[in-house]
mmCIF file of C-alpha atoms in Angstrom:
data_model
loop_
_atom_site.group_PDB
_atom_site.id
_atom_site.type_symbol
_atom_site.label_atom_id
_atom_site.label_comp_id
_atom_site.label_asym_id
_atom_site.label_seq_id
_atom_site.Cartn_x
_atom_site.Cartn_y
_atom_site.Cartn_z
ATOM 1 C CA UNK A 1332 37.925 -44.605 14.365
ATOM 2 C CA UNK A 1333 34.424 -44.363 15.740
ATOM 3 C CA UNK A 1334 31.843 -46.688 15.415
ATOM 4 C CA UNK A 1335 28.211 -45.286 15.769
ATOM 5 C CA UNK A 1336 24.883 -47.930 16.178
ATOM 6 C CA UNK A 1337 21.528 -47.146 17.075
ATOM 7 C CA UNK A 1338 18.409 -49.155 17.965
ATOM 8 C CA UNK A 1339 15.329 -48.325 18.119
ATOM 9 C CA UNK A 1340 12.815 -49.600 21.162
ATOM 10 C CA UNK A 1341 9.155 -50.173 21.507
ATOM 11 C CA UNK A 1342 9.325 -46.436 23.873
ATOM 12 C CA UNK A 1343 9.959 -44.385 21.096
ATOM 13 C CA UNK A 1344 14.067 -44.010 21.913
ATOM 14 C CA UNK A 1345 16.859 -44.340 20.446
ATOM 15 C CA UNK A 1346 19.765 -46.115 22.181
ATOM 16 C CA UNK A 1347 23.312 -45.024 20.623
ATOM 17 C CA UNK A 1348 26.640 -46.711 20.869
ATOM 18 C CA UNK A 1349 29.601 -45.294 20.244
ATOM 19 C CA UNK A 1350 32.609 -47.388 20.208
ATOM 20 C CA UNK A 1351 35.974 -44.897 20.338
ATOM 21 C CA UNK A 1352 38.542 -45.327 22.471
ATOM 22 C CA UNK A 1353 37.400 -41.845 23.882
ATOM 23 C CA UNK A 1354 33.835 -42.951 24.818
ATOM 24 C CA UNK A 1355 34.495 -46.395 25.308
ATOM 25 C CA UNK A 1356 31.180 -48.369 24.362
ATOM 26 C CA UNK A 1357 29.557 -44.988 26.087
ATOM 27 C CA UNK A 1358 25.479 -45.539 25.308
ATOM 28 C CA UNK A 1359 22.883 -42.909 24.847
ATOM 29 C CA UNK A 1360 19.306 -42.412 25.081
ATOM 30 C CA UNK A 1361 17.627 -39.987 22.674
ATOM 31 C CA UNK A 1362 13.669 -39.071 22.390
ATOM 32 C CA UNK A 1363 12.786 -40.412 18.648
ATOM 33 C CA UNK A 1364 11.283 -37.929 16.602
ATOM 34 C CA UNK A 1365 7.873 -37.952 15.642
ATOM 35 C CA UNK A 1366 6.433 -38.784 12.358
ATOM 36 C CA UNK A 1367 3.291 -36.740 11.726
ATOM 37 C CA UNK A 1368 0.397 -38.317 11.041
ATOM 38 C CA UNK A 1369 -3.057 -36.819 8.927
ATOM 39 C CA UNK A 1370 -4.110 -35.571 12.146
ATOM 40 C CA UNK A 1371 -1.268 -33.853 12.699
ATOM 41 C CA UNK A 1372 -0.759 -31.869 9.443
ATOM 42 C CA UNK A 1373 -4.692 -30.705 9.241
ATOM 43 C CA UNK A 1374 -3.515 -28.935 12.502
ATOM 44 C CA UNK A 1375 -0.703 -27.132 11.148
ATOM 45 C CA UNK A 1376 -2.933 -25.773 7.812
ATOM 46 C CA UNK A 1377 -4.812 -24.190 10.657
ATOM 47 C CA UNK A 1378 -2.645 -22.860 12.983
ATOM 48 C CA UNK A 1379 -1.909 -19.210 13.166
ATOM 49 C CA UNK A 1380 1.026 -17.917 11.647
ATOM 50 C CA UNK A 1381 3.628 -16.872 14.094
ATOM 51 C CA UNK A 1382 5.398 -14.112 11.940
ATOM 52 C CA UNK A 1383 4.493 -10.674 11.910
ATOM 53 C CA UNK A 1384 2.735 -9.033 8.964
ATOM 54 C CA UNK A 1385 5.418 -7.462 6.512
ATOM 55 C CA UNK A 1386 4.242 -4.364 6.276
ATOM 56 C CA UNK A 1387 3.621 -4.649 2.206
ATOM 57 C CA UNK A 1388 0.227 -3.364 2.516
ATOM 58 C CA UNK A 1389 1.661 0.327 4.292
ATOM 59 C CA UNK A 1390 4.232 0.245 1.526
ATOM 60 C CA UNK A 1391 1.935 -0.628 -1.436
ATOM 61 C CA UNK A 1392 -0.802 2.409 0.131
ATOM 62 C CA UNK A 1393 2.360 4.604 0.049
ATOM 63 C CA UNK A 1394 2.992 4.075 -3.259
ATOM 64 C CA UNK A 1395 -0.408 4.748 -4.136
ATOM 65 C CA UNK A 1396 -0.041 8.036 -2.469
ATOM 66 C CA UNK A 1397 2.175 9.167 -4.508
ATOM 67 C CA UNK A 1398 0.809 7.982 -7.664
ATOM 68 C CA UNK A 1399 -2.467 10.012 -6.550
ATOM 69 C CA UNK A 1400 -0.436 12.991 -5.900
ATOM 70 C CA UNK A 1401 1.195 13.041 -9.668
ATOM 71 C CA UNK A 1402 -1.936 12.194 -10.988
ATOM 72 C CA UNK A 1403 -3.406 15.280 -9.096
ATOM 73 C CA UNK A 1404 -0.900 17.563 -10.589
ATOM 74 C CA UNK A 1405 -0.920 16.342 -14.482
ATOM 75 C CA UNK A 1406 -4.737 15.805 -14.865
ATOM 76 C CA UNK A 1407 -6.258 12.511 -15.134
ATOM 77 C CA UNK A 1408 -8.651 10.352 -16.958
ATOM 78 C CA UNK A 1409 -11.860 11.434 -15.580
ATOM 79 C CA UNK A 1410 -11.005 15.276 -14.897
ATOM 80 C CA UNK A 1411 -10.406 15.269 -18.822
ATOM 81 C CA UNK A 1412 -13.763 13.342 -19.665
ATOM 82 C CA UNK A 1413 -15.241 15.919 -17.146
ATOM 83 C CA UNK A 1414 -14.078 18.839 -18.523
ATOM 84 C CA UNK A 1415 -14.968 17.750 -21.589
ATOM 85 C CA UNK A 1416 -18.891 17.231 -20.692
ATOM 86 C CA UNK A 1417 -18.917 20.484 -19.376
ATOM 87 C CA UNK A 1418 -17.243 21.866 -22.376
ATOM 88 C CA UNK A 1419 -20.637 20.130 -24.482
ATOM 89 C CA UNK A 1420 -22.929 21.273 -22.048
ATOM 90 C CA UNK A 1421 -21.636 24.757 -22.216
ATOM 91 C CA UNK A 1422 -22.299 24.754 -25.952
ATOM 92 C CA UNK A 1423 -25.779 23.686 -25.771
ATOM 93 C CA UNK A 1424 -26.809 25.744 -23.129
ATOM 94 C CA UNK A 1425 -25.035 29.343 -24.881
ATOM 95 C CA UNK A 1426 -27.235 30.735 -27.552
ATOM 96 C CA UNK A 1427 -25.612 31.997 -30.412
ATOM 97 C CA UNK A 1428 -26.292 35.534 -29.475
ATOM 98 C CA UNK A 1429 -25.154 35.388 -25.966
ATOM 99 C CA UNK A 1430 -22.359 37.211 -25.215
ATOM 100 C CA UNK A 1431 -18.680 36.988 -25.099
ATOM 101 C CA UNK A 1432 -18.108 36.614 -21.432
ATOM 102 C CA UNK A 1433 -20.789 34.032 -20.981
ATOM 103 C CA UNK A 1434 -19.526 31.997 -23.792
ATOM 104 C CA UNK A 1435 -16.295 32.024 -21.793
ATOM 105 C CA UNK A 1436 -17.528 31.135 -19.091
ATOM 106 C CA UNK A 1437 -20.294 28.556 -20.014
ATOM 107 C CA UNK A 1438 -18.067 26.600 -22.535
ATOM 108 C CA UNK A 1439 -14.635 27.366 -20.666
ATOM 109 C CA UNK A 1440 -15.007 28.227 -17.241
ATOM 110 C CA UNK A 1441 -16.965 25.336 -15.846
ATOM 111 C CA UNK A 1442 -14.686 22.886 -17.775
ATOM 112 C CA UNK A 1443 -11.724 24.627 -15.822
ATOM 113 C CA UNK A 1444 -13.320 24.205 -12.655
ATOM 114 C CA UNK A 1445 -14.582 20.717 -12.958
ATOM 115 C CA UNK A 1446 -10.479 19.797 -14.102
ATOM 116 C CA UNK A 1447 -9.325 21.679 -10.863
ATOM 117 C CA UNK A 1448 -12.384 19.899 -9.017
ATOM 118 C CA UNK A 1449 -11.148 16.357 -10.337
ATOM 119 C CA UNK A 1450 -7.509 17.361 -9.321
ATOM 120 C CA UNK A 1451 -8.331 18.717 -5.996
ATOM 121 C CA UNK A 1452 -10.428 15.212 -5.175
ATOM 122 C CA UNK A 1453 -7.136 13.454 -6.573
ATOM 123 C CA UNK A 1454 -5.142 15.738 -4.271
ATOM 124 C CA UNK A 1455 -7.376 14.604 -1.197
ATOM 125 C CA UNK A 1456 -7.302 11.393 -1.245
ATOM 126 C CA UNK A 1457 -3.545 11.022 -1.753
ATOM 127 C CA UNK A 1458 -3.279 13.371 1.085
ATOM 128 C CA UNK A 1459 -5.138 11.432 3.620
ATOM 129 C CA UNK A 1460 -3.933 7.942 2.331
ATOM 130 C CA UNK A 1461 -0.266 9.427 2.860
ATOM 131 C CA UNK A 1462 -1.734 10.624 6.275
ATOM 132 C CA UNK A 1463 -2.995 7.232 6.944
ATOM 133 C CA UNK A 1464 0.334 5.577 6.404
ATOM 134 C CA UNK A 1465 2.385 7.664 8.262
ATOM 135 C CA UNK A 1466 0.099 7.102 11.610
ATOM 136 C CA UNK A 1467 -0.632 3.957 11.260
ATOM 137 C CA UNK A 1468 2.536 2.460 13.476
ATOM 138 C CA UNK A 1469 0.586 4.566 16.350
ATOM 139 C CA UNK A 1470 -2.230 2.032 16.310
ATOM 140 C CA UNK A 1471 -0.318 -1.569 15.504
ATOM 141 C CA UNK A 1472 1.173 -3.602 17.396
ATOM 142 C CA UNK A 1473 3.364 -2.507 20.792
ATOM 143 C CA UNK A 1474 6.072 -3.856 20.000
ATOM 144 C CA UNK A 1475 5.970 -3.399 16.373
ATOM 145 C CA UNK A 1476 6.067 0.233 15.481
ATOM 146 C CA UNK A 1477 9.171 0.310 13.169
ATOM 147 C CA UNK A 1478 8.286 0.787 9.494
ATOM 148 C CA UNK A 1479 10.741 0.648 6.497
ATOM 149 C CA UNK A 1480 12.244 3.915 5.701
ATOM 150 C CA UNK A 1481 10.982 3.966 1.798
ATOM 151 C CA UNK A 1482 7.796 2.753 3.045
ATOM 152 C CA UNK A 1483 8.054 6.657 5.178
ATOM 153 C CA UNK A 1484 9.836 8.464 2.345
ATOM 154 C CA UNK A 1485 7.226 7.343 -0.164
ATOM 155 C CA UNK A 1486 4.099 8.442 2.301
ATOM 156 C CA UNK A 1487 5.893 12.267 2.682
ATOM 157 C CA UNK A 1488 6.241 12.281 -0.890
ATOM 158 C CA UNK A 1489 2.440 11.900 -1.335
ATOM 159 C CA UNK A 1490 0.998 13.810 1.702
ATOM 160 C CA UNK A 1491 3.683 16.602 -0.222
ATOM 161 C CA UNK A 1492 2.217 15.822 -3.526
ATOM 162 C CA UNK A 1493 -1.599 15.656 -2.024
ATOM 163 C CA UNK A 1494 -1.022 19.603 -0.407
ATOM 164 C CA UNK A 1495 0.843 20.921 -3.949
ATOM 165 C CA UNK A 1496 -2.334 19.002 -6.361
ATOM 166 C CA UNK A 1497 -4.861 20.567 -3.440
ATOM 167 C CA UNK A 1498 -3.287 24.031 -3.133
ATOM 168 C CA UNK A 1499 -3.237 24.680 -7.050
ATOM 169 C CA UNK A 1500 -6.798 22.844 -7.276
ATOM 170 C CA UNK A 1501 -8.081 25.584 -4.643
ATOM 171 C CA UNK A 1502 -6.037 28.264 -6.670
ATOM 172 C CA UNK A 1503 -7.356 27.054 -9.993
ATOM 173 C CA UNK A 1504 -11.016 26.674 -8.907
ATOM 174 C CA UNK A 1505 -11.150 30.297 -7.389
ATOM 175 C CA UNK A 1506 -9.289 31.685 -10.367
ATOM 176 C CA UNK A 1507 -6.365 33.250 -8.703
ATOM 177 C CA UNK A 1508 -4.035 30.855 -10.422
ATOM 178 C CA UNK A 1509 -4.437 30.807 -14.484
ATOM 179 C CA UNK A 1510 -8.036 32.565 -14.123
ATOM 180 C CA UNK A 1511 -10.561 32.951 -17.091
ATOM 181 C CA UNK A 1512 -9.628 35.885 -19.649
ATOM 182 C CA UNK A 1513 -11.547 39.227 -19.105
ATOM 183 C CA UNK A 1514 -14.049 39.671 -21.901
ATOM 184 C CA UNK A 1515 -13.975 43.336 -23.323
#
């Protein structure tokens, strides 16, 4: 059966004993550990973290990407207040004798520009923040360039959202997509 003592010195060792018929009162000298001290621990708030960063920030703009994107496609909260301004000011500024084709136009047209203006802006910035993503690895770190495959799948799905939500913005706005009735 083995037998283990230690002692500690004024050096800041540890002598240990072992008494085993294998080691046969064999003795030891280990470095004692160090307790820290105030000093010591205001040091360690302060010292630079030696991980690298996560890469939650690429994956949370990615997401956001794609949430611009679908919001680009199905309308959002300020293209529908837009629209609706320009739906008012189209009323007030179409006298009651003008005719059909500028009532169109003035109360409908502009508010079906101004949604497929609001998309198109949606549509852009998703675009360019899926953009952003996707190149960003190019200008980290050397030797960290790898980034998490859903953070990559969820940036393609917005730069693909962002070119849909800005193709049928450009489409909507020019009228070749869903354009204004003729007035006869």
């Amino acid at each position: 059966m083995a037998e283990k003592t230690e002692d500690e010195t004024e050096t800041g060792t540890t002598t240990v004993v072992e008494s085993d018929e294998r080691t046969a009162g064999r003795t030891e000298e280990r470095p004692q550990k160090a307790v820290a001290g105030p000093e010591d621990s205001a040091a360690e708030e302060h010292a630079e973290p030696a991980e690298a960063p996560s890469g939650t920030g690429q994956g949370a703009a990615a997401v956001v990407s794609v949430a611009l994107g679908l919001v680009s496609l199905t309308g959002g909260w300020p293209g529908t207040v837009a629209a609706a301004r320009e739906t008012l000011v189209g009323q007030l500024r179409t006298a009651a004798d003008a005719s059909v084709a500028t009532q169109i136009k003035e109360v409908y047209g502009d508010a079906w520009n101004t949604t497929a203006l609001w998309g198109g802006l949606f549509a852009l910035v998703a675009l360019i923040t899926g953009v952003v993503v996707l190149v960003r690895p190019a200008f980290g770190a050397p030797g960290r360039s790898a980034q998490a495959p859903w953070t990559k799948s969820l940036a393609w799905a917005g730069v693909t959202l962002g070119v849909v939500g800005l193709l049928l913005a450009v489409l909507t706005y020019t009228g070749v997509l869903l354009g204004l009735p003729a007035a006869s």
